[in-house]
PDB file of C-alpha atoms in Angstrom:
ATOM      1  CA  UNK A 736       3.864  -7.252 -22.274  1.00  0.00           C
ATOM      2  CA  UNK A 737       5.127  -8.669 -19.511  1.00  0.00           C
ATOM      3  CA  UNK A 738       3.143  -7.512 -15.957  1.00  0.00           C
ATOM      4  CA  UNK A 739       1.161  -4.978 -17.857  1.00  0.00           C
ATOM      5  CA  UNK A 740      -1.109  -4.734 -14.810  1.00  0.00           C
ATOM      6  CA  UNK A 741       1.429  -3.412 -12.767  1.00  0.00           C
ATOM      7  CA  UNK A 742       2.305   0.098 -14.594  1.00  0.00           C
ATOM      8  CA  UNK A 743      -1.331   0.984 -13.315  1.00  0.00           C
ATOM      9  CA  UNK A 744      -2.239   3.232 -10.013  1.00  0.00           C
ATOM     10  CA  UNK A 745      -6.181   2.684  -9.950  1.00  0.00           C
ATOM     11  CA  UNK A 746      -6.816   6.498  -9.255  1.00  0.00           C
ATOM     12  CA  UNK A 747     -10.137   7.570  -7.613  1.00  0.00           C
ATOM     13  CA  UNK A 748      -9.663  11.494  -6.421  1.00  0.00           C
ATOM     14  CA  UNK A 749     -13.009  13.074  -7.719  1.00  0.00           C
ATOM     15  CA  UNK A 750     -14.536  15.576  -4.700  1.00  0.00           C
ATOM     16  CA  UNK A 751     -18.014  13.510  -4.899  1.00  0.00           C
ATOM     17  CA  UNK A 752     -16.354  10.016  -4.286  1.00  0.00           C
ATOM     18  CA  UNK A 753     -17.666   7.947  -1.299  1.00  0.00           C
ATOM     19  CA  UNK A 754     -16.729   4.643   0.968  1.00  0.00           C
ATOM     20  CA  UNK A 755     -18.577   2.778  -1.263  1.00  0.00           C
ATOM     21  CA  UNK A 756     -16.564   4.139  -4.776  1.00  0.00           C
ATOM     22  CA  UNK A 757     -13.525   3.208  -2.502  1.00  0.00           C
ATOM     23  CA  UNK A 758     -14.726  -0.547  -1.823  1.00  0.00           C
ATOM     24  CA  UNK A 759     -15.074  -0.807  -5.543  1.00  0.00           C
ATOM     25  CA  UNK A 760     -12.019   0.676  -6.362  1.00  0.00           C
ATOM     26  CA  UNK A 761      -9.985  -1.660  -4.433  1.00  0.00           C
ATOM     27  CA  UNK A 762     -11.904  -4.458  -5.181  1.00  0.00           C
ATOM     28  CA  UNK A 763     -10.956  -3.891  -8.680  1.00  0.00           C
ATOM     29  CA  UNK A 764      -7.516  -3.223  -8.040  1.00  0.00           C
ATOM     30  CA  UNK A 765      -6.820  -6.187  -6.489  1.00  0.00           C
ATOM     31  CA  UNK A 766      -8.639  -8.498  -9.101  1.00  0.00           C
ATOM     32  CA  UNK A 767      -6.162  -6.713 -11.723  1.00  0.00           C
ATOM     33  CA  UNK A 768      -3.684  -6.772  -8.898  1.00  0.00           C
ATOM     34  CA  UNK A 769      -2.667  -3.340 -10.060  1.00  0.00           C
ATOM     35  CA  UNK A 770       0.317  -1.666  -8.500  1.00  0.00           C
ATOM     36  CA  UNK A 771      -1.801   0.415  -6.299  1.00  0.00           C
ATOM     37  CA  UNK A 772      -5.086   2.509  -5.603  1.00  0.00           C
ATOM     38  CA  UNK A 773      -4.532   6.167  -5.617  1.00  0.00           C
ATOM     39  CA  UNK A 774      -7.196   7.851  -3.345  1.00  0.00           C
ATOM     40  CA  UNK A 775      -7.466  11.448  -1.228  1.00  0.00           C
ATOM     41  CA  UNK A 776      -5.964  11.212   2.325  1.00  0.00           C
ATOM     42  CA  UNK A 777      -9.319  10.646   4.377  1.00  0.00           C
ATOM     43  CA  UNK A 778      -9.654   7.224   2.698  1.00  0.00           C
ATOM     44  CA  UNK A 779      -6.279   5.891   3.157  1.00  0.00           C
ATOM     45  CA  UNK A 780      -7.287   3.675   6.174  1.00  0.00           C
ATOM     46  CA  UNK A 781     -10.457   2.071   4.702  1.00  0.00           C
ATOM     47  CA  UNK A 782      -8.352   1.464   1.363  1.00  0.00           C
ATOM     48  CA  UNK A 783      -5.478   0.002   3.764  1.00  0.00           C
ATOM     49  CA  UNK A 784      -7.998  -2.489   5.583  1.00  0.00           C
ATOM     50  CA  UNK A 785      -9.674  -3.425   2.242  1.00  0.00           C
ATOM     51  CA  UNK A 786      -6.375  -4.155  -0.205  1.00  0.00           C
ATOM     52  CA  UNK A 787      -4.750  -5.979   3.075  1.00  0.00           C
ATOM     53  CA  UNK A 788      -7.658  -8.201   3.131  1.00  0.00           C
ATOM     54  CA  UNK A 789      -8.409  -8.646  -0.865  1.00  0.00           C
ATOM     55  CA  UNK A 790      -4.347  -9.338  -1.316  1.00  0.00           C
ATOM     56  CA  UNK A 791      -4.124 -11.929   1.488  1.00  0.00           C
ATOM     57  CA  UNK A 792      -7.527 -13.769   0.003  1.00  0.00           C
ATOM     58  CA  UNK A 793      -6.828 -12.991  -4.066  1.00  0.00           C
ATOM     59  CA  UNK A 794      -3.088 -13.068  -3.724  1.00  0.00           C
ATOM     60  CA  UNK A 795      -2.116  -9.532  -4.800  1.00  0.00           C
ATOM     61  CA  UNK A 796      -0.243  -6.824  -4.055  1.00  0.00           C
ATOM     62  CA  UNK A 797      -1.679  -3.881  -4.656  1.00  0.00           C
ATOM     63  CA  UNK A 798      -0.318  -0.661  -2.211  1.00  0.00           C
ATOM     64  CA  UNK A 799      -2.082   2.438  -1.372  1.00  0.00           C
ATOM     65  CA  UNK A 800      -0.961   5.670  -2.770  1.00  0.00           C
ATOM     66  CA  UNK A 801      -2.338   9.006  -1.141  1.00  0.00           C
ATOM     67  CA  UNK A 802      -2.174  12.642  -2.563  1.00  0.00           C
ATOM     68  CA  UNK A 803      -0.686  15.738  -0.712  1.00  0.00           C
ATOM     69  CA  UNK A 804      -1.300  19.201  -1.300  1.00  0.00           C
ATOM     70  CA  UNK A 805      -4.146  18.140  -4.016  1.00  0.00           C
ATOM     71  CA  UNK A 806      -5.072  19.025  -6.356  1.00  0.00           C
ATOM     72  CA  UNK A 807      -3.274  22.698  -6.196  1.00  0.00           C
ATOM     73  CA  UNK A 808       0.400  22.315  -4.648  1.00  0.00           C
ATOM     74  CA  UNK A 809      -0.284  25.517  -2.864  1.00  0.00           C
ATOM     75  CA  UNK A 810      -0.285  24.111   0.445  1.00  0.00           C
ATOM     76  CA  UNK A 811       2.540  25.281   2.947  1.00  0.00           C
ATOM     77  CA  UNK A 812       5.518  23.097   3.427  1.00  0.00           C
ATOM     78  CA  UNK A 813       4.774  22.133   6.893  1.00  0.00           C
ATOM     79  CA  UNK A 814       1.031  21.184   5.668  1.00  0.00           C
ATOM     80  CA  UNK A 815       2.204  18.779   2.891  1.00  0.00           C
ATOM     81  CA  UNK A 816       4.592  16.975   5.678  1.00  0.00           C
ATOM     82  CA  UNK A 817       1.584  16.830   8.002  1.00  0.00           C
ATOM     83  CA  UNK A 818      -0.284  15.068   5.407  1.00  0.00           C
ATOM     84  CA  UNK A 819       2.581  12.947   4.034  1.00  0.00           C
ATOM     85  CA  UNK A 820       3.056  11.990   7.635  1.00  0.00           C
ATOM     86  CA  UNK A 821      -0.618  11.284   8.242  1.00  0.00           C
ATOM     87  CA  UNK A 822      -0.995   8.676   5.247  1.00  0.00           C
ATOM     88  CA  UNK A 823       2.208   6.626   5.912  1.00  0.00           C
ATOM     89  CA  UNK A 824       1.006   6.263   9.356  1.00  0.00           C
ATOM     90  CA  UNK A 825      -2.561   5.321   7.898  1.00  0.00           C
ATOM     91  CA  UNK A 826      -1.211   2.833   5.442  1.00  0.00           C
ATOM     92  CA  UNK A 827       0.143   4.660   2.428  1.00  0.00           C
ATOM     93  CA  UNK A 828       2.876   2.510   1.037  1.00  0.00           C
ATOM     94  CA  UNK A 829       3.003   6.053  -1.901  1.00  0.00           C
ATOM     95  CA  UNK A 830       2.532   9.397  -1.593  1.00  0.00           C
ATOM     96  CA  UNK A 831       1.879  11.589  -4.576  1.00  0.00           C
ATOM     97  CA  UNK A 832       2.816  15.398  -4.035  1.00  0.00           C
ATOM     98  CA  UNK A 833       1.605  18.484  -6.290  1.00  0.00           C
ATOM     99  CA  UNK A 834       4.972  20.865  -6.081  1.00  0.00           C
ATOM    100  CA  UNK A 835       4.360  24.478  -5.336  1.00  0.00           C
ATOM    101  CA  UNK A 836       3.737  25.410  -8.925  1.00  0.00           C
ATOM    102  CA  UNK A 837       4.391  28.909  -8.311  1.00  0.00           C
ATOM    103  CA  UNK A 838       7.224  29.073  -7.139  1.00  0.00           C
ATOM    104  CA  UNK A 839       8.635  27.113  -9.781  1.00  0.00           C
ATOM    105  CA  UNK A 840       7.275  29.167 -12.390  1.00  0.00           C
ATOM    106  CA  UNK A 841       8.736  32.217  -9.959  1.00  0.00           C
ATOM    107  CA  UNK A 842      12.252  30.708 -10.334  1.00  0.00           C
ATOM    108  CA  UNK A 843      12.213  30.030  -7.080  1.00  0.00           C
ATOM    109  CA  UNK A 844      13.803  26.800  -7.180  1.00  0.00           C
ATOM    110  CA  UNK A 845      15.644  25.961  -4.083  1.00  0.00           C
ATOM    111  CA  UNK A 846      12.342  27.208  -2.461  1.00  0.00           C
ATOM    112  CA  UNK A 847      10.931  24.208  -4.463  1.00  0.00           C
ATOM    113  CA  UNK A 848      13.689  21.692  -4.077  1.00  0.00           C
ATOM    114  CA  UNK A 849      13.526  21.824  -0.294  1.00  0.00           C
ATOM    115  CA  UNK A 850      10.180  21.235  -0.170  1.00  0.00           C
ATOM    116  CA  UNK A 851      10.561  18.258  -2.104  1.00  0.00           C
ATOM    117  CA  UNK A 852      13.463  17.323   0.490  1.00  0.00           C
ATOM    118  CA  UNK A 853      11.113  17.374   3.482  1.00  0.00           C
ATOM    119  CA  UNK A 854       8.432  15.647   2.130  1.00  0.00           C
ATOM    120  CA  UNK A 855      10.468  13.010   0.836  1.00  0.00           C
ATOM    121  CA  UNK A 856      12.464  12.467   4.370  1.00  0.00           C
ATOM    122  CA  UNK A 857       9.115  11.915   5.996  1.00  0.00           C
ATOM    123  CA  UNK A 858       8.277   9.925   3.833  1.00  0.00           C
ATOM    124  CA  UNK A 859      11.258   7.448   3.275  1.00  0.00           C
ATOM    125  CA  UNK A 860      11.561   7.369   7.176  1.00  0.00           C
ATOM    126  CA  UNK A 861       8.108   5.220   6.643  1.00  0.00           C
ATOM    127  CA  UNK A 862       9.303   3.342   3.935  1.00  0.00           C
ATOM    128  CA  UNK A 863       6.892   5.015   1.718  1.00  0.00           C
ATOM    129  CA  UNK A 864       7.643   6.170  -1.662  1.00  0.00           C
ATOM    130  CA  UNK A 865       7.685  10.131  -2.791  1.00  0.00           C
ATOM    131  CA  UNK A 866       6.532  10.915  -6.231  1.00  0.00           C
ATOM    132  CA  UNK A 867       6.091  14.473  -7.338  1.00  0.00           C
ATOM    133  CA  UNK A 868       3.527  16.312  -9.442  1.00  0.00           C
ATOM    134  CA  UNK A 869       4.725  18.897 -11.434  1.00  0.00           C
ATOM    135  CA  UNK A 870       1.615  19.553 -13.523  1.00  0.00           C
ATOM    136  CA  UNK A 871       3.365  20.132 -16.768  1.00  0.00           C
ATOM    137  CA  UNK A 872       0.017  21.372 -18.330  1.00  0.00           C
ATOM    138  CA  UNK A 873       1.229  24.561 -16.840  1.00  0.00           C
ATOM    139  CA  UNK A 874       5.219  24.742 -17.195  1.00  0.00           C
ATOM    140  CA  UNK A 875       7.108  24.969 -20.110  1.00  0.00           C
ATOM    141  CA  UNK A 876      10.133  22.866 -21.186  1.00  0.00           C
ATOM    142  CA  UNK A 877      12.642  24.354 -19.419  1.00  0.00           C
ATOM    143  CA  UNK A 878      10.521  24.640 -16.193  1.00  0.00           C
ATOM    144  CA  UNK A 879       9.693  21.149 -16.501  1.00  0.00           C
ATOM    145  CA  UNK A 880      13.228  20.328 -16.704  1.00  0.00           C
ATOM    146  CA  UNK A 881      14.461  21.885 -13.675  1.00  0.00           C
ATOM    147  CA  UNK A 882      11.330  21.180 -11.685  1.00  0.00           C
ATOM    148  CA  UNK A 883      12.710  16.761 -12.575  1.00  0.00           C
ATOM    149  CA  UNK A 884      16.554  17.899 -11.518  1.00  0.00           C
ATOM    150  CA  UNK A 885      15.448  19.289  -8.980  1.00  0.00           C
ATOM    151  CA  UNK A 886      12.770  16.439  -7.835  1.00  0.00           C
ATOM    152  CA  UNK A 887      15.798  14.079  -8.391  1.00  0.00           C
ATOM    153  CA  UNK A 888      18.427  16.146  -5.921  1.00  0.00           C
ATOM    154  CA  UNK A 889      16.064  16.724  -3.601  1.00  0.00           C
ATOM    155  CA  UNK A 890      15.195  12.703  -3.240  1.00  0.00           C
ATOM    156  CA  UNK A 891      12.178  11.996  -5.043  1.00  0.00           C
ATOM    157  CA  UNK A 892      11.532   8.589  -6.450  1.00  0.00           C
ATOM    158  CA  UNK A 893       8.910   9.605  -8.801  1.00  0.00           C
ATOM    159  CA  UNK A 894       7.972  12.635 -11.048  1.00  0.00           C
ATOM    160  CA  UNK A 895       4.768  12.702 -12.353  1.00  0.00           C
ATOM    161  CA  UNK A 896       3.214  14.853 -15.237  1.00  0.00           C
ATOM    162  CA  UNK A 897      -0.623  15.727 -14.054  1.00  0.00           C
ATOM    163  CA  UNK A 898      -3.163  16.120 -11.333  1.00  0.00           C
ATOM    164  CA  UNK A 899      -5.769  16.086 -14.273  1.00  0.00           C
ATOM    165  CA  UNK A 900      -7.383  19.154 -12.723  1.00  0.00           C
ATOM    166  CA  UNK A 901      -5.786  22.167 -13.633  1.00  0.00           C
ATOM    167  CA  UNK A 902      -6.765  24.039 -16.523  1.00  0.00           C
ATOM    168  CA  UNK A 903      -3.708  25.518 -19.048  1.00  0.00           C
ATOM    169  CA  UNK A 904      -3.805  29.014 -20.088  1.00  0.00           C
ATOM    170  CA  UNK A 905      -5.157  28.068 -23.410  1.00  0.00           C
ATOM    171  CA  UNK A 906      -7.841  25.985 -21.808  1.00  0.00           C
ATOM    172  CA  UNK A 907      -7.142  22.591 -23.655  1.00  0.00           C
ATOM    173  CA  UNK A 908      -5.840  20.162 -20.887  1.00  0.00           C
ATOM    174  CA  UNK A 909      -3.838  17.381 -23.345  1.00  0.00           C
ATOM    175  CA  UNK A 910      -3.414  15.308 -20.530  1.00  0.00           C
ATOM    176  CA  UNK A 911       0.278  12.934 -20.413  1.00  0.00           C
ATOM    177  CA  UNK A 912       1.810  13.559 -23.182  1.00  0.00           C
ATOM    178  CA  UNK A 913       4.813  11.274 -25.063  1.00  0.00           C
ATOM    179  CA  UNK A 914       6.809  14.823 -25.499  1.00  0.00           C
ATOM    180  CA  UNK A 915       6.515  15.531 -21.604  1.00  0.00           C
ATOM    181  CA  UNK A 916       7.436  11.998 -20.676  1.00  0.00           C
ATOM    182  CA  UNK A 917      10.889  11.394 -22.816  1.00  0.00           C
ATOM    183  CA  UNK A 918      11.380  14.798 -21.632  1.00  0.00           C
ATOM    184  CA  UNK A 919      11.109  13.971 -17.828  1.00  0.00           C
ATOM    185  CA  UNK A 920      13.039  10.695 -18.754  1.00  0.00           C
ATOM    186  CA  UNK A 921      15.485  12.884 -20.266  1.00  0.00           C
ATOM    187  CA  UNK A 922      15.681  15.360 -17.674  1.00  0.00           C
ATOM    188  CA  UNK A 923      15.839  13.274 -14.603  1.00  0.00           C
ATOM    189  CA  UNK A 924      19.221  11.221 -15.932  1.00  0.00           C
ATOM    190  CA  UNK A 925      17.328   8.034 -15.514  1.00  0.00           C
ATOM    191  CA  UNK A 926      17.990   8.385 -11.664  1.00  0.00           C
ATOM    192  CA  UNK A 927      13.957   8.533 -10.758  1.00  0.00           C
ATOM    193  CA  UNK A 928      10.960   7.158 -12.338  1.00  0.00           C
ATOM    194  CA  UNK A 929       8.330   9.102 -14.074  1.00  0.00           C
ATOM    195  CA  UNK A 930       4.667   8.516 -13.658  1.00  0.00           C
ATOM    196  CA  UNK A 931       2.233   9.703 -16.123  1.00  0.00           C
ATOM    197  CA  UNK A 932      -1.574  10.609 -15.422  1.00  0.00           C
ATOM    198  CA  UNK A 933      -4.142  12.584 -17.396  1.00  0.00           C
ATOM    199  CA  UNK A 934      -6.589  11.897 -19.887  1.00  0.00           C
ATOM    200  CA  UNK A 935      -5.052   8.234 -20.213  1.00  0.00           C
ATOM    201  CA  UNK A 936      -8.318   6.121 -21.140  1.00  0.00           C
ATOM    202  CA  UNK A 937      -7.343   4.186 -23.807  1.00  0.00           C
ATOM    203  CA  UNK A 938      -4.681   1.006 -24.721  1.00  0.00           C
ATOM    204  CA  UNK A 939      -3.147   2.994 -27.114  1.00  0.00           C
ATOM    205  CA  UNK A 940      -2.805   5.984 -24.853  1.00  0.00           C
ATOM    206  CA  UNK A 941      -1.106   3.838 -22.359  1.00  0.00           C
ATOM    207  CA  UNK A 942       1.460   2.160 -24.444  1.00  0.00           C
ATOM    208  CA  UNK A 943       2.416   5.099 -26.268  1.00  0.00           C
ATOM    209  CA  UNK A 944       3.694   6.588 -23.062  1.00  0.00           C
ATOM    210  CA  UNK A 945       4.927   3.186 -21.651  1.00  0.00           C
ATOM    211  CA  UNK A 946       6.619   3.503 -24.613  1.00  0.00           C
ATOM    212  CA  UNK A 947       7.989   6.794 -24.484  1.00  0.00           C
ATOM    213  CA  UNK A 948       9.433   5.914 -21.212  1.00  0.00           C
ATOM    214  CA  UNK A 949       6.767   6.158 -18.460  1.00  0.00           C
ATOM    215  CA  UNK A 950       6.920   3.632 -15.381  1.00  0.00           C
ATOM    216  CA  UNK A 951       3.934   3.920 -13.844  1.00  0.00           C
ATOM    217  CA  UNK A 952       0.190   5.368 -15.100  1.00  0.00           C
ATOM    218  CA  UNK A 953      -2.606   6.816 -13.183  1.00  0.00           C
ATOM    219  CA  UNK A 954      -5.339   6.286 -14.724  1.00  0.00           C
ATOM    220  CA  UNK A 955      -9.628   6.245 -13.120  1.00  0.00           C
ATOM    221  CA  UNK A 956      -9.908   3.805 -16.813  1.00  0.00           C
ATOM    222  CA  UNK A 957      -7.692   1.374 -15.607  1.00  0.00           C
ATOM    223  CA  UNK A 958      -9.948  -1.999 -15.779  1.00  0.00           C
ATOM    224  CA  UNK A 959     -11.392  -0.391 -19.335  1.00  0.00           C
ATOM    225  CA  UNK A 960      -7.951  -0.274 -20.492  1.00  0.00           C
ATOM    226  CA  UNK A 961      -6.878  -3.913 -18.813  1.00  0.00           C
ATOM    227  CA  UNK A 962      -9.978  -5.398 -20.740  1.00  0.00           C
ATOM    228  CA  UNK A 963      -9.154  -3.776 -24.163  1.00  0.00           C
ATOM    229  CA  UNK A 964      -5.335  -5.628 -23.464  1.00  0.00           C
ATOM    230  CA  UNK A 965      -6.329  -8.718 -22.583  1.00  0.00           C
ATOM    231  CA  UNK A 966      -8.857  -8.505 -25.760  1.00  0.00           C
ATOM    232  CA  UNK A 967      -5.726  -7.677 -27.556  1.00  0.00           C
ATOM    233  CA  UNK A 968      -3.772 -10.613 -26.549  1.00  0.00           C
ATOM    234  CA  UNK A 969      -6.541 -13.250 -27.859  1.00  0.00           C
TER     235      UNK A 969
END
């Protein structure tokens, strides 16, 4: 597969994560020269300065994707801006947004859709891209189809299945799924892209939803999943 390294955001956003975890993350990024790392917004800087340096001496390109209003979309509107805002200025080419989950599963969906439209005018007045989370472990099908119209009026460039942190009611988190991803393909006309992220830590898992129509995959297993490939193409 052609650029197989690219469908891959290297995502670090674990609580316990340090400077050091971030070196390494980038470091690996940018020997994979994956699309981007993924990191919380108080390492966007450092992970600016570090893939800036490691692209201009290894030749990559890898961006730097922050999260806003992580890991619970609860945050008020004029929060998420803030830290939208905050990470473009430090560097954040991406900016990956939970969506206010309950008002979505409230009905309250121009509440949601302007949301959406803020954060994504901050963030394409940086030249930064907006992808949104909608956390489909805890919508149903027709939620998660209005939450991707929605994301796609409102100006999003992205929709994206997972944080990987909540919990469903059932308390079995199944991670990206193929069914949620054709379904966001489906649901979003093919007018934004869809990311998937969750529990992807194998090849398999990654082509299946490659497959299924995903454009981009966040994945902490990234360089696990690169060396499987590669062992694969031998």
């Amino acid at each position: 597969m052609k650029d197989f390294n690219k469908y891959f955001d290297h995502t670090l956003l674990r609580p316990d994560a340090t400077e050091g975890d971030i070196a390494i993350l980038c470091e690996e990024a940018c020997q994979y020269d994956f699309a981007s790392v993924c990191v919380n917004g108080c390492f966007v800087r450092e992970a600016y300065r570090l893939t800036r340096s490691l692209n201009r001496s290894l030749g990559s390109t890898v961006k730097v994707c922050a999260v806003a209003g992580f890991p619970l979309g609860a945050s008020s509107t004029s929060v998420k801006v803030f830290e939208a805002d905050r990470a473009v200025g430090d560097g954040a080419s991406e900016i990956d947004v939970v969506m206010n989950i309950g008002e979505a599963l409230t009905g309250r969906w121009d509440s949601v859709e302007n949301e959406i439209r803020s954060i994504a005018e901050i963030c394409h007045d940086g030249d930064a891209l907006l992808k949104v989370i909608l956390e489909t472990c805890l919508l149903d099908d027709s939620q998660i189809a209005e939450a991707c119209a929605r994301a796609t009026m409102a100006g999003a460039d992205f929709v994206k299945t997972s944080t990987g942190f909540a919990t469903p009611p059932e308390g079995i988190f199944p991670g990206a799924t193929v069914h949620h991803v054709k379904l966001m393909r489906k649901s979003s006309g093919g007018k934004v892209s869809i990311k998937a992220s969750g529990g992807i830590r194998s090849l398999h898992k990654a082509l299946s939803l490659i497959e299924a129509g995903a454009d981009r995959l966040g994945c902490s297993s990234s360089v696990s999943i690169m060396r499987e490939y590669e062992a694969s193409q031998l």
